[in-house]
Amino acid sequence: MAKKQIQTSNVNVCLSTKGGVGKSNLATQILPFIIFNDKKNENKTLKIYEIDDNNISRIDFSDKRIEKNSFKVNQANNVLEDLSNEIIDTNEIISICDAGGGNDTKAVLKYLDKNHLKNCNYY
């Protein structure tokens, strides 16, 4: 019997309506390590989109393959529109969306549902 290959998206979404549960830590520390530990991703670009009205992480990455931008919820639709285009246009970019708790997460989920982006990896 042939082994099934698991299909994964190049878009990772870290969210929870509860604040302070480690979403940003997962998005900025753990996922980048896991992604770049996979040899097939070593030449790809990683974009981290932080959508949070309450917190802005102050992380600077020395790895030039990682780009991080922070946005407020009222900018989320534009940011997620860009992310949607990246899903369609390229396989060379891996995206992480780090949504803050409460209304931030609700806004991101609403956008993803409205635009039928259901094949993302959710954490």
PDB file of C-alpha atoms in Angstrom:
ATOM      1  CA  MET A   1       0.000   0.000   0.000  1.00  0.00           C
ATOM      2  CA  ALA A   2       1.382   3.406  -1.000  1.00  0.00           C
ATOM      3  CA  LYS A   3       2.080   5.889   1.753  1.00  0.00           C
ATOM      4  CA  LYS A   4      -0.148   8.968   1.524  1.00  0.00           C
ATOM      5  CA  GLN A   5       1.630  12.315   1.280  1.00  0.00           C
ATOM      6  CA  ILE A   6       0.176  14.928   3.594  1.00  0.00           C
ATOM      7  CA  GLN A   7      -0.584  18.176   1.767  1.00  0.00           C
ATOM      8  CA  THR A   8       0.280  21.263   3.769  1.00  0.00           C
ATOM      9  CA  SER A   9      -0.357  24.901   2.988  1.00  0.00           C
ATOM     10  CA  ASN A  10       2.328  27.571   2.845  1.00  0.00           C
ATOM     11  CA  VAL A  11       0.118  29.704   5.130  1.00  0.00           C
ATOM     12  CA  ASN A  12       0.231  29.184   8.893  1.00  0.00           C
ATOM     13  CA  VAL A  13      -2.261  30.923  11.172  1.00  0.00           C
ATOM     14  CA  CYS A  14      -1.674  31.252  14.931  1.00  0.00           C
ATOM     15  CA  LEU A  15      -4.802  32.389  16.740  1.00  0.00           C
ATOM     16  CA  SER A  16      -6.890  32.160  19.863  1.00  0.00           C
ATOM     17  CA  THR A  17      -9.410  34.572  21.321  1.00  0.00           C
ATOM     18  CA  LYS A  18      -7.563  34.221  24.636  1.00  0.00           C
ATOM     19  CA  GLY A  19      -4.621  36.563  25.032  1.00  0.00           C
ATOM     20  CA  GLY A  20      -1.328  35.525  26.591  1.00  0.00           C
ATOM     21  CA  VAL A  21      -1.391  31.875  25.510  1.00  0.00           C
ATOM     22  CA  GLY A  22       1.832  31.918  23.446  1.00  0.00           C
ATOM     23  CA  LYS A  23       0.592  32.681  19.920  1.00  0.00           C
ATOM     24  CA  SER A  24       3.363  35.178  19.191  1.00  0.00           C
ATOM     25  CA  ASN A  25       5.998  32.907  20.694  1.00  0.00           C
ATOM     26  CA  LEU A  26       4.814  30.108  18.400  1.00  0.00           C
ATOM     27  CA  ALA A  27       4.701  32.422  15.367  1.00  0.00           C
ATOM     28  CA  THR A  28       8.073  34.096  15.856  1.00  0.00           C
ATOM     29  CA  GLN A  29      10.210  31.503  17.631  1.00  0.00           C
ATOM     30  CA  ILE A  30       8.966  27.956  17.135  1.00  0.00           C
ATOM     31  CA  LEU A  31       7.434  27.885  13.632  1.00  0.00           C
ATOM     32  CA  PRO A  32      10.391  29.639  11.929  1.00  0.00           C
ATOM     33  CA  PHE A  33      12.749  27.069  13.492  1.00  0.00           C
ATOM     34  CA  ILE A  34      10.565  24.156  12.355  1.00  0.00           C
ATOM     35  CA  ILE A  35      10.088  25.607   8.861  1.00  0.00           C
ATOM     36  CA  PHE A  36      13.771  26.286   8.195  1.00  0.00           C
ATOM     37  CA  ASN A  37      14.839  23.003   9.792  1.00  0.00           C
ATOM     38  CA  ASP A  38      13.198  21.323   6.768  1.00  0.00           C
ATOM     39  CA  LYS A  39      15.770  21.280   3.930  1.00  0.00           C
ATOM     40  CA  LYS A  40      13.097  21.867   1.255  1.00  0.00           C
ATOM     41  CA  ASN A  41      12.396  25.287   2.798  1.00  0.00           C
ATOM     42  CA  GLU A  42      15.937  26.557   3.290  1.00  0.00           C
ATOM     43  CA  ASN A  43      15.838  28.882   0.237  1.00  0.00           C
ATOM     44  CA  LYS A  44      12.301  30.157   0.773  1.00  0.00           C
ATOM     45  CA  THR A  45      11.241  33.456   2.303  1.00  0.00           C
ATOM     46  CA  LEU A  46       9.243  33.552   5.532  1.00  0.00           C
ATOM     47  CA  LYS A  47       6.822  36.437   6.084  1.00  0.00           C
ATOM     48  CA  ILE A  48       5.308  36.954   9.520  1.00  0.00           C
ATOM     49  CA  TYR A  49       2.185  39.115   9.714  1.00  0.00           C
ATOM     50  CA  GLU A  50       1.371  40.212  13.251  1.00  0.00           C
ATOM     51  CA  ILE A  51      -2.210  41.512  13.466  1.00  0.00           C
ATOM     52  CA  ASP A  52      -2.717  42.797  16.974  1.00  0.00           C
ATOM     53  CA  ASP A  53      -4.246  45.954  18.434  1.00  0.00           C
ATOM     54  CA  ASN A  54      -2.776  45.374  21.894  1.00  0.00           C
ATOM     55  CA  ASN A  55       0.787  44.135  21.488  1.00  0.00           C
ATOM     56  CA  ILE A  56       3.627  44.585  19.055  1.00  0.00           C
ATOM     57  CA  SER A  57       6.495  42.171  19.474  1.00  0.00           C
ATOM     58  CA  ARG A  58       9.912  43.757  19.307  1.00  0.00           C
ATOM     59  CA  ILE A  59      11.746  40.921  17.604  1.00  0.00           C
ATOM     60  CA  ASP A  60      14.395  41.642  14.982  1.00  0.00           C
ATOM     61  CA  PHE A  61      15.548  38.698  12.921  1.00  0.00           C
ATOM     62  CA  SER A  62      19.169  38.418  11.856  1.00  0.00           C
ATOM     63  CA  ASP A  63      18.124  35.842   9.241  1.00  0.00           C
ATOM     64  CA  LYS A  64      17.419  37.863   6.084  1.00  0.00           C
ATOM     65  CA  ARG A  65      14.982  35.186   4.867  1.00  0.00           C
ATOM     66  CA  ILE A  66      12.521  36.322   7.549  1.00  0.00           C
ATOM     67  CA  GLU A  67      10.416  39.454   7.160  1.00  0.00           C
ATOM     68  CA  LYS A  68       8.097  40.563   9.983  1.00  0.00           C
ATOM     69  CA  ASN A  69       5.486  43.293   9.864  1.00  0.00           C
ATOM     70  CA  SER A  70       2.998  44.425  12.500  1.00  0.00           C
ATOM     71  CA  PHE A  71      -0.476  45.735  11.757  1.00  0.00           C
ATOM     72  CA  LYS A  72      -3.594  46.883  13.578  1.00  0.00           C
ATOM     73  CA  VAL A  73      -6.937  45.116  13.052  1.00  0.00           C
ATOM     74  CA  ASN A  74      -8.271  47.940  10.867  1.00  0.00           C
ATOM     75  CA  GLN A  75      -5.454  47.127   8.428  1.00  0.00           C
ATOM     76  CA  ALA A  76      -6.135  43.385   8.523  1.00  0.00           C
ATOM     77  CA  ASN A  77      -8.186  43.160   5.335  1.00  0.00           C
ATOM     78  CA  ASN A  78      -5.382  44.694   3.242  1.00  0.00           C
ATOM     79  CA  VAL A  79      -2.762  42.493   4.893  1.00  0.00           C
ATOM     80  CA  LEU A  80      -4.794  39.325   4.465  1.00  0.00           C
ATOM     81  CA  GLU A  81      -5.545  40.248   0.850  1.00  0.00           C
ATOM     82  CA  ASP A  82      -1.773  40.315   0.227  1.00  0.00           C
ATOM     83  CA  LEU A  83      -1.452  36.989   2.020  1.00  0.00           C
ATOM     84  CA  SER A  84      -4.247  35.548  -0.174  1.00  0.00           C
ATOM     85  CA  ASN A  85      -2.365  36.599  -3.295  1.00  0.00           C
ATOM     86  CA  GLU A  86       0.828  34.967  -2.023  1.00  0.00           C
ATOM     87  CA  ILE A  87      -1.003  31.671  -1.586  1.00  0.00           C
ATOM     88  CA  ILE A  88      -2.059  31.754  -5.207  1.00  0.00           C
ATOM     89  CA  ASP A  89       1.041  33.307  -6.773  1.00  0.00           C
ATOM     90  CA  THR A  90       4.029  31.561  -5.271  1.00  0.00           C
ATOM     91  CA  ASN A  91       5.322  28.571  -3.461  1.00  0.00           C
ATOM     92  CA  GLU A  92       8.554  30.360  -2.537  1.00  0.00           C
ATOM     93  CA  ILE A  93       6.989  32.314   0.331  1.00  0.00           C
ATOM     94  CA  ILE A  94       5.837  30.757   3.582  1.00  0.00           C
ATOM     95  CA  SER A  95       3.528  33.009   5.579  1.00  0.00           C
ATOM     96  CA  ILE A  96       2.670  33.089   9.257  1.00  0.00           C
ATOM     97  CA  CYS A  97      -0.281  35.133  10.452  1.00  0.00           C
ATOM     98  CA  ASP A  98      -0.048  35.905  14.169  1.00  0.00           C
ATOM     99  CA  ALA A  99      -3.453  37.187  15.310  1.00  0.00           C
ATOM    100  CA  GLY A 100      -3.852  38.797  18.708  1.00  0.00           C
ATOM    101  CA  GLY A 101      -6.529  37.662  21.137  1.00  0.00           C
ATOM    102  CA  GLY A 102     -10.159  38.739  21.235  1.00  0.00           C
ATOM    103  CA  ASN A 103     -11.394  40.858  18.333  1.00  0.00           C
ATOM    104  CA  ASP A 104      -8.095  40.479  16.469  1.00  0.00           C
ATOM    105  CA  THR A 105      -8.612  36.737  16.106  1.00  0.00           C
ATOM    106  CA  LYS A 106     -12.292  37.201  15.258  1.00  0.00           C
ATOM    107  CA  ALA A 107     -11.418  39.657  12.454  1.00  0.00           C
ATOM    108  CA  VAL A 108      -8.831  37.282  10.976  1.00  0.00           C
ATOM    109  CA  LEU A 109     -11.199  34.294  11.135  1.00  0.00           C
ATOM    110  CA  LYS A 110     -13.983  36.329   9.530  1.00  0.00           C
ATOM    111  CA  TYR A 111     -11.711  37.329   6.647  1.00  0.00           C
ATOM    112  CA  LEU A 112     -10.381  33.803   6.110  1.00  0.00           C
ATOM    113  CA  ASP A 113     -13.905  32.371   6.116  1.00  0.00           C
ATOM    114  CA  LYS A 114     -15.267  35.060   3.777  1.00  0.00           C
ATOM    115  CA  ASN A 115     -12.470  34.437   1.280  1.00  0.00           C
ATOM    116  CA  HIS A 116     -12.612  30.626   1.530  1.00  0.00           C
ATOM    117  CA  LEU A 117      -9.052  30.265   2.822  1.00  0.00           C
ATOM    118  CA  LYS A 118      -9.769  27.062   4.671  1.00  0.00           C
ATOM    119  CA  ASN A 119      -6.685  25.103   3.655  1.00  0.00           C
ATOM    120  CA  CYS A 120      -4.334  27.043   5.942  1.00  0.00           C
ATOM    121  CA  ASN A 121      -2.450  25.341   8.753  1.00  0.00           C
ATOM    122  CA  TYR A 122      -4.137  26.476  11.962  1.00  0.00           C
ATOM    123  CA  TYR A 123      -2.426  26.500  15.366  1.00  0.00           C
TER     124      TYR A 123
END
